[in-house]
Amino acid sequence: MYLEGLSKSQKLPKEKGKHFDLVHCGKFADLVKLFEPANHPLTDKPIAGEFFLKDQINLTGMQVSFGTMPAGAAVPFNHKHRHNEELYIFIGGDGQIQIDGHTFSVHEGTAVRVSPEGKRSWRNTGSTNLNYIVIQAKENSLGKDIEDGKPCHSQPKWE
Amino acid sequence: MYLEGLSKSQKLPKEKGKHFDLVHCGKFADLVKLFEPANHPLTDKPIAGEFFLKDQINLTGMQVSFGTMPAGAAVPFNHKHRHNEELYIFIGGDGQIQIDGHTFSVHEGTAVRVSPEGKRSWRNTGSTNLNYIVIQAKENSLGKDIEDGKPCHSQPKWE
C-alpha cells in the first residue's frame, strides 16, 4: 500500500552537526516526486507514499512522515497503534479522515490527534494530491514542564 | 517576543471523540491572522507568533506549534531545551536557522532536528511571511518497535 523505501531520498541535500541534522525535502507539492510512481498490484489504484524522516535526521523522540496521496486514492484499511499517539497535519488538497467510524473533512490547516486505540483511515476526495505530515510520539511521554525551552545568554550572530 | 495567548484561537472549528480531537486552523498563509498584529515594545519590530496545538487537541506525547514570522523579523536570542528534542519543518517563505553558530538557509520542505542542548535561533530573510511547524518530544522517548502501527480487521466505510 505504501511506498516507504525511496531510492531518490538518498540524494536529498543534508547538513549535520553535533546537535542537529537538517534535510531539504523540497516543495510539498513535489512530494510525489520522491516516490516511484506505482499502482497497487491488486487494485490498480494509485499508491499513497510516505517519506519517513526519523532515519534521515536521527530523530529519537518522534517518527515523522511527509505523506502524499494522489486523487482517487484511499487507505484501504483501518489501523491503530500500540504505544504511539499520532498527529495528522494536512497541508494541501482535500480529503476525509475516518476515526472509529466518524468521518470528517480535512484540508490545509486541519490537525487531528488520534489515541493509539483509535481506528483510523483517510482518503483523497479532491482532484489534486492530498499532502500531509504525520507525527508519532509515545502517548503520555511529554514532561509536565510547562516550558521546556530556556533562553541562552548568547545571541545569534547573523552575517 | 512571542504571542502565545490567542483570543481568536478559541473560535477555531473543532471536533472531538473518545479517541481523537480535531481542529481546523485554516490556511498556513493566513496563520498570521490567528495573532493580534503587534510590534515588539522595545525594538518596534514585528513579533513572531506561535500557535500551540497541545491544549487545543489534548496532545500527550508532543507539543506542536504553527509559527509565522513576518518579513524582517528574527528571534533576538538563542534558546536550548531541558528534555525535549525539537523538529522544525519549514512550510513557506525563506529564512535562516542558526544552531551552535552554524547558519543554514531554510525554505519549504526543510526539516531540522535539534538536540536539547543545541543553541538555536532563526530569522526571516525573505519578503513574505516565514511559516513553520515546530514539534517537541522528549529526547530518546520513542520505543524501539520498528512498526508501532498495526492494521485492524475492520475496513473504513465511506459514504
Tab-separated table of C-alpha atoms in Angstrom:
chain	number	residue	atom	x	y	z
A	1	MET	CA	0.000	0.000	0.000
A	2	TYR	CA	2.668	2.451	0.998
A	3	LEU	CA	5.959	3.148	-0.632
A	4	GLU	CA	8.470	3.551	2.134
A	5	GLY	CA	11.753	2.615	0.507
A	6	LEU	CA	12.750	5.583	-1.572
A	7	SER	CA	15.834	5.445	-3.678
A	8	LYS	CA	15.626	9.127	-4.522
A	9	SER	CA	15.597	10.108	-0.854
A	10	GLN	CA	19.252	9.175	-0.572
A	11	LYS	CA	20.110	12.184	-2.700
A	12	LEU	CA	18.379	14.870	-0.653
A	13	PRO	CA	20.703	17.692	0.482
A	14	LYS	CA	21.664	17.350	4.147
A	15	GLU	CA	23.664	19.131	6.814
A	16	LYS	CA	24.881	17.629	10.078
A	17	GLY	CA	26.391	18.899	13.329
A	18	LYS	CA	26.942	17.762	16.901
A	19	HIS	CA	23.439	18.784	17.988
A	20	PHE	CA	21.462	18.787	14.758
A	21	ASP	CA	20.573	17.205	11.433
A	22	LEU	CA	18.982	19.060	8.531
A	23	VAL	CA	17.426	17.790	5.311
A	24	HIS	CA	15.941	19.718	2.393
A	25	CYS	CA	12.993	17.652	1.110
A	26	GLY	CA	11.715	20.126	-1.488
A	27	LYS	CA	8.281	21.618	-2.004
A	28	PHE	CA	5.338	19.645	-0.637
A	29	ALA	CA	3.531	19.803	-3.987
A	30	ASP	CA	6.504	17.918	-5.419
A	31	LEU	CA	6.466	15.284	-2.669
A	32	VAL	CA	5.205	12.694	-5.070
A	33	LYS	CA	8.468	13.008	-6.964
A	34	LEU	CA	10.236	11.424	-4.016
A	35	PHE	CA	8.334	8.260	-4.792
A	36	GLU	CA	8.496	5.978	-7.750
A	37	PRO	CA	5.113	6.161	-9.493
A	38	ALA	CA	3.158	2.967	-8.974
A	39	ASN	CA	-0.305	1.493	-8.795
A	40	HIS	CA	-1.350	-1.082	-6.229
A	41	PRO	CA	-0.854	-4.502	-7.818
A	42	LEU	CA	-4.261	-5.764	-6.644
A	43	THR	CA	-6.500	-2.718	-7.026
A	44	ASP	CA	-4.571	-0.981	-9.807
A	45	LYS	CA	-5.270	2.277	-7.953
A	46	PRO	CA	-2.519	4.805	-7.273
A	47	ILE	CA	-0.457	4.181	-4.166
A	48	ALA	CA	-0.047	6.654	-1.322
A	49	GLY	CA	3.506	7.417	-0.364
A	50	GLU	CA	5.064	8.339	2.943
A	51	PHE	CA	8.551	9.718	3.346
A	52	PHE	CA	9.837	8.946	6.846
A	53	LEU	CA	12.151	11.463	8.485
A	54	LYS	CA	13.346	9.544	11.570
A	55	ASP	CA	16.325	7.824	9.989
A	56	GLN	CA	17.020	10.735	7.653
A	57	ILE	CA	17.744	13.137	10.522
A	58	ASN	CA	18.222	10.793	13.508
A	59	LEU	CA	15.060	11.661	15.436
A	60	THR	CA	14.881	9.973	18.857
A	61	GLY	CA	11.567	11.161	20.318
A	62	MET	CA	9.243	11.070	17.342
A	63	GLN	CA	8.634	9.483	13.980
A	64	VAL	CA	7.544	11.966	11.334
A	65	SER	CA	6.485	11.382	7.757
A	66	PHE	CA	5.579	13.546	4.817
A	67	GLY	CA	2.687	11.873	3.036
A	68	THR	CA	1.099	12.295	-0.340
A	69	MET	CA	-1.959	10.614	-1.756
A	70	PRO	CA	-2.963	11.015	-5.408
A	71	ALA	CA	-6.512	11.913	-6.472
A	72	GLY	CA	-8.729	8.854	-6.200
A	73	ALA	CA	-6.568	7.096	-3.631
A	74	ALA	CA	-7.614	5.838	-0.205
A	75	VAL	CA	-6.008	3.801	2.540
A	76	PRO	CA	-7.931	0.520	2.127
A	77	PHE	CA	-7.790	-0.478	5.790
A	78	ASN	CA	-8.110	0.956	9.297
A	79	HIS	CA	-5.089	0.923	11.549
A	80	LYS	CA	-4.393	1.576	15.215
A	81	HIS	CA	-1.197	1.863	17.228
A	82	ARG	CA	0.475	0.041	20.096
A	83	HIS	CA	2.074	2.859	22.088
A	84	ASN	CA	2.122	5.997	19.970
A	85	GLU	CA	-0.162	8.992	19.773
A	86	GLU	CA	-0.498	10.193	16.189
A	87	LEU	CA	-0.995	13.701	14.877
A	88	TYR	CA	-2.089	14.284	11.295
A	89	ILE	CA	-1.475	17.775	9.912
A	90	PHE	CA	-2.955	18.298	6.466
A	91	ILE	CA	-1.030	20.797	4.346
A	92	GLY	CA	-2.699	20.687	0.928
A	93	GLY	CA	-5.554	19.137	-1.029
A	94	ASP	CA	-8.939	17.904	0.135
A	95	GLY	CA	-9.790	14.654	1.828
A	96	GLN	CA	-11.573	12.882	4.630
A	97	ILE	CA	-10.356	11.125	7.743
A	98	GLN	CA	-12.405	8.416	9.458
A	99	ILE	CA	-11.825	7.575	13.125
A	100	ASP	CA	-13.885	4.913	14.918
A	101	GLY	CA	-16.492	5.309	12.187
A	102	HIS	CA	-16.737	9.111	12.421
A	103	THR	CA	-15.893	10.898	9.159
A	104	PHE	CA	-14.545	14.456	8.878
A	105	SER	CA	-13.382	16.652	6.004
A	106	VAL	CA	-9.728	17.630	6.094
A	107	HIS	CA	-7.808	20.290	4.224
A	108	GLU	CA	-4.865	22.669	4.690
A	109	GLY	CA	-4.518	23.511	8.367
A	110	THR	CA	-6.551	20.607	9.777
A	111	ALA	CA	-4.791	18.922	12.722
A	112	VAL	CA	-6.062	15.614	14.128
A	113	ARG	CA	-4.805	13.857	17.266
A	114	VAL	CA	-5.589	10.143	17.454
A	115	SER	CA	-5.028	7.977	20.547
A	116	PRO	CA	-3.257	4.638	19.961
A	117	GLU	CA	-6.542	2.686	20.109
A	118	GLY	CA	-8.408	4.890	17.610
A	119	LYS	CA	-9.197	3.084	14.357
A	120	ARG	CA	-8.216	5.450	11.559
A	121	SER	CA	-8.156	5.701	7.795
A	122	TRP	CA	-8.167	8.528	5.263
A	123	ARG	CA	-8.748	9.237	1.585
A	124	ASN	CA	-8.331	11.888	-1.056
A	125	THR	CA	-11.675	13.352	-2.153
A	126	GLY	CA	-10.206	16.166	-4.279
A	127	SER	CA	-8.703	16.476	-7.740
A	128	THR	CA	-5.144	17.250	-6.590
A	129	ASN	CA	-2.707	15.396	-4.355
A	130	LEU	CA	-3.601	15.264	-0.672
A	131	ASN	CA	-0.453	16.216	1.258
A	132	TYR	CA	0.039	15.764	4.984
A	133	ILE	CA	2.521	15.366	7.796
A	134	VAL	CA	2.085	12.540	10.313
A	135	ILE	CA	3.834	12.674	13.685
A	136	GLN	CA	4.085	9.777	16.128
A	137	ALA	CA	5.235	10.169	19.733
A	138	LYS	CA	4.790	7.862	22.716
A	139	GLU	CA	1.473	8.578	24.423
A	140	ASN	CA	1.824	10.455	27.737
A	141	SER	CA	5.575	10.811	27.271
A	142	LEU	CA	5.754	14.597	27.327
A	143	GLY	CA	7.079	16.076	30.550
A	144	LYS	CA	4.854	18.186	32.733
A	145	ASP	CA	7.137	21.218	32.472
A	146	ILE	CA	5.016	23.954	31.028
A	147	GLU	CA	8.105	25.460	29.442
A	148	ASP	CA	10.865	23.088	28.369
A	149	GLY	CA	12.802	25.762	26.469
A	150	LYS	CA	15.150	28.216	28.137
A	151	PRO	CA	16.892	31.258	26.682
A	152	CYS	CA	20.698	31.260	26.341
A	153	HIS	CA	22.971	34.117	27.319
A	154	SER	CA	24.441	34.111	23.804
A	155	GLN	CA	22.739	35.856	20.913
A	156	PRO	CA	22.661	34.699	17.282
A	157	LYS	CA	25.315	36.337	15.088
A	158	TRP	CA	23.895	36.787	11.614
A	159	GLU	CA	26.375	37.688	8.863
B	1	MET	CA	8.761	38.200	21.840
B	2	TYR	CA	6.159	35.619	21.029
B	3	LEU	CA	2.433	35.888	21.054
B	4	GLU	CA	1.098	32.738	22.622
B	5	GLY	CA	-2.221	33.779	24.040
B	6	LEU	CA	-4.571	33.961	21.118
B	7	SER	CA	-8.092	35.075	21.668
B	8	LYS	CA	-9.100	34.199	18.121
B	9	SER	CA	-7.950	30.612	18.551
B	10	GLN	CA	-10.907	29.954	20.806
B	11	LYS	CA	-13.165	30.190	17.798
B	12	LEU	CA	-11.493	27.620	15.579
B	13	PRO	CA	-13.814	24.809	14.427
B	14	LYS	CA	-13.246	21.613	16.389
B	15	GLU	CA	-14.456	18.034	16.575
B	16	LYS	CA	-13.997	15.631	19.471
B	17	GLY	CA	-14.412	11.924	20.125
B	18	LYS	CA	-13.305	9.260	22.563
B	19	HIS	CA	-10.001	8.672	20.785
B	20	PHE	CA	-9.433	11.900	18.877
B	21	ASP	CA	-9.502	15.681	18.728
B	22	LEU	CA	-9.588	17.689	15.504
B	23	VAL	CA	-9.102	21.392	14.859
B	24	HIS	CA	-9.293	23.351	11.604
B	25	CYS	CA	-6.656	26.100	11.816
B	26	GLY	CA	-7.049	27.472	8.296
B	27	LYS	CA	-4.502	28.045	5.551
B	28	PHE	CA	-0.889	28.454	6.636
B	29	ALA	CA	-0.546	31.668	4.620
B	30	ASP	CA	-3.305	33.071	6.835
B	31	LEU	CA	-1.628	31.945	10.067
B	32	VAL	CA	-0.762	35.488	10.949
B	33	LYS	CA	-4.476	36.205	11.225
B	34	LEU	CA	-4.587	33.973	14.289
B	35	PHE	CA	-2.436	36.543	16.045
B	36	GLU	CA	-3.164	40.078	17.034
B	37	PRO	CA	-0.828	42.292	14.987
B	38	ALA	CA	1.892	43.761	17.173
B	39	ASN	CA	5.415	45.099	17.225
B	40	HIS	CA	7.914	44.339	19.964
B	41	PRO	CA	7.640	47.122	22.531
B	42	LEU	CA	11.437	47.555	22.756
B	43	THR	CA	12.586	47.030	19.175
B	44	ASP	CA	9.400	48.146	17.404
B	45	LYS	CA	9.988	45.224	15.008
B	46	PRO	CA	7.202	42.808	14.090
B	47	ILE	CA	6.668	39.942	16.505
B	48	ALA	CA	6.776	36.279	15.534
B	49	GLY	CA	3.746	34.274	16.543
B	50	GLU	CA	3.339	30.654	17.508
B	51	PHE	CA	0.034	28.874	17.761
B	52	PHE	CA	0.361	25.923	20.156
B	53	LEU	CA	-1.690	22.812	19.444
B	54	LYS	CA	-1.168	20.774	22.638
B	55	ASP	CA	-4.023	22.229	24.658
B	56	GLN	CA	-6.210	22.721	21.579
B	57	ILE	CA	-6.349	18.988	20.830
B	58	ASN	CA	-5.103	17.399	24.077
B	59	LEU	CA	-1.767	16.094	22.848
B	60	THR	CA	0.075	13.966	25.444
B	61	GLY	CA	3.311	12.953	23.719
B	62	MET	CA	4.298	16.104	21.868
B	63	GLN	CA	3.966	19.841	21.809
B	64	VAL	CA	3.386	21.222	18.314
B	65	SER	CA	3.138	24.798	17.141
B	66	PHE	CA	2.353	26.543	13.898
B	67	GLY	CA	4.684	29.519	13.627
B	68	THR	CA	4.763	32.584	11.456
B	69	MET	CA	7.384	35.296	11.260
B	70	PRO	CA	6.820	38.470	9.210
B	71	ALA	CA	9.412	39.803	6.740
B	72	GLY	CA	12.228	41.484	8.644
B	73	ALA	CA	11.638	39.589	11.867
B	74	ALA	CA	14.156	37.485	13.790
B	75	VAL	CA	14.219	35.680	17.115
B	76	PRO	CA	16.558	38.013	19.069
B	77	PHE	CA	18.020	35.297	21.294
B	78	ASN	CA	19.288	31.720	21.205
B	79	HIS	CA	17.430	29.087	23.146
B	80	LYS	CA	18.008	25.491	24.155
B	81	HIS	CA	15.815	22.873	25.834
B	82	ARG	CA	15.810	20.859	29.018
B	83	HIS	CA	14.466	17.465	27.919
B	84	ASN	CA	12.883	17.825	24.504
B	85	GLU	CA	14.140	17.181	21.017
B	86	GLU	CA	12.828	19.771	18.584
B	87	LEU	CA	11.968	19.405	14.927
B	88	TYR	CA	11.481	22.471	12.725
B	89	ILE	CA	9.585	21.903	9.484
B	90	PHE	CA	9.509	24.960	7.238
B	91	ILE	CA	6.419	25.150	5.068
B	92	GLY	CA	6.675	28.533	3.303
B	93	GLY	CA	8.872	31.594	2.870
B	94	ASP	CA	12.642	31.968	3.074
B	95	GLY	CA	14.790	32.212	6.160
B	96	GLN	CA	17.843	31.040	8.010
B	97	ILE	CA	18.331	28.885	11.075
B	98	GLN	CA	21.433	29.160	13.245
B	99	ILE	CA	22.484	26.272	15.509
B	100	ASP	CA	25.618	26.441	17.661
B	101	GLY	CA	26.860	29.208	15.372
B	102	HIS	CA	26.264	27.319	12.117
B	103	THR	CA	23.880	29.091	9.718
B	104	PHE	CA	21.735	27.388	7.079
B	105	SER	CA	19.115	28.555	4.604
B	106	VAL	CA	15.628	27.170	5.161
B	107	HIS	CA	12.575	27.084	2.938
B	108	GLU	CA	9.542	24.923	2.159
B	109	GLY	CA	10.406	21.296	2.880
B	110	THR	CA	13.436	21.917	5.114
B	111	ALA	CA	13.346	19.750	8.274
B	112	VAL	CA	15.785	20.360	11.125
B	113	ARG	CA	16.234	18.176	14.213
B	114	VAL	CA	17.897	19.905	17.173
B	115	SER	CA	19.045	18.130	20.352
B	116	PRO	CA	18.032	19.750	23.655
B	117	GLU	CA	21.489	21.285	24.159
B	118	GLY	CA	21.758	22.853	20.687
B	119	LYS	CA	21.643	26.658	20.773
B	120	ARG	CA	19.179	27.744	18.119
B	121	SER	CA	17.649	30.825	16.569
B	122	TRP	CA	16.047	31.685	13.232
B	123	ARG	CA	15.046	34.643	11.095
B	124	ASN	CA	13.060	35.600	8.036
B	125	THR	CA	15.320	36.642	5.132
B	126	GLY	CA	12.548	36.831	2.527
B	127	SER	CA	9.843	39.300	1.559
B	128	THR	CA	6.886	37.141	2.644
B	129	ASN	CA	5.963	35.501	5.944
B	130	LEU	CA	8.155	32.615	7.046
B	131	ASN	CA	5.821	29.788	8.094
B	132	TYR	CA	6.872	26.679	10.003
B	133	ILE	CA	5.777	23.863	12.270
B	134	VAL	CA	7.769	23.115	15.426
B	135	ILE	CA	7.417	19.757	17.184
B	136	GLN	CA	8.782	18.934	20.630
B	137	ALA	CA	9.022	15.401	22.008
B	138	LYS	CA	11.068	14.011	24.866
B	139	GLU	CA	14.521	13.004	23.642
B	140	ASN	CA	15.001	9.212	23.345
B	141	SER	CA	11.363	8.572	24.272
B	142	LEU	CA	10.332	6.740	21.121
B	143	GLY	CA	10.019	2.991	21.504
B	144	LYS	CA	12.327	0.684	19.614
B	145	ASP	CA	9.480	-1.034	17.773
B	146	ILE	CA	10.208	-0.569	14.113
B	147	GLU	CA	6.483	-0.594	13.415
B	148	ASP	CA	4.144	0.762	16.078
B	149	GLY	CA	1.085	0.694	13.835
B	150	LYS	CA	-0.992	-2.399	13.222
B	151	PRO	CA	-3.814	-2.980	10.747
B	152	CYS	CA	-7.351	-3.573	12.035
B	153	HIS	CA	-9.698	-6.244	10.808
B	154	SER	CA	-12.320	-3.589	10.099
B	155	GLN	CA	-12.285	-1.525	6.941
B	156	PRO	CA	-13.301	2.125	6.598
B	157	LYS	CA	-16.879	2.648	5.415
B	158	TRP	CA	-17.026	5.751	3.229
B	159	GLU	CA	-20.438	7.101	2.374
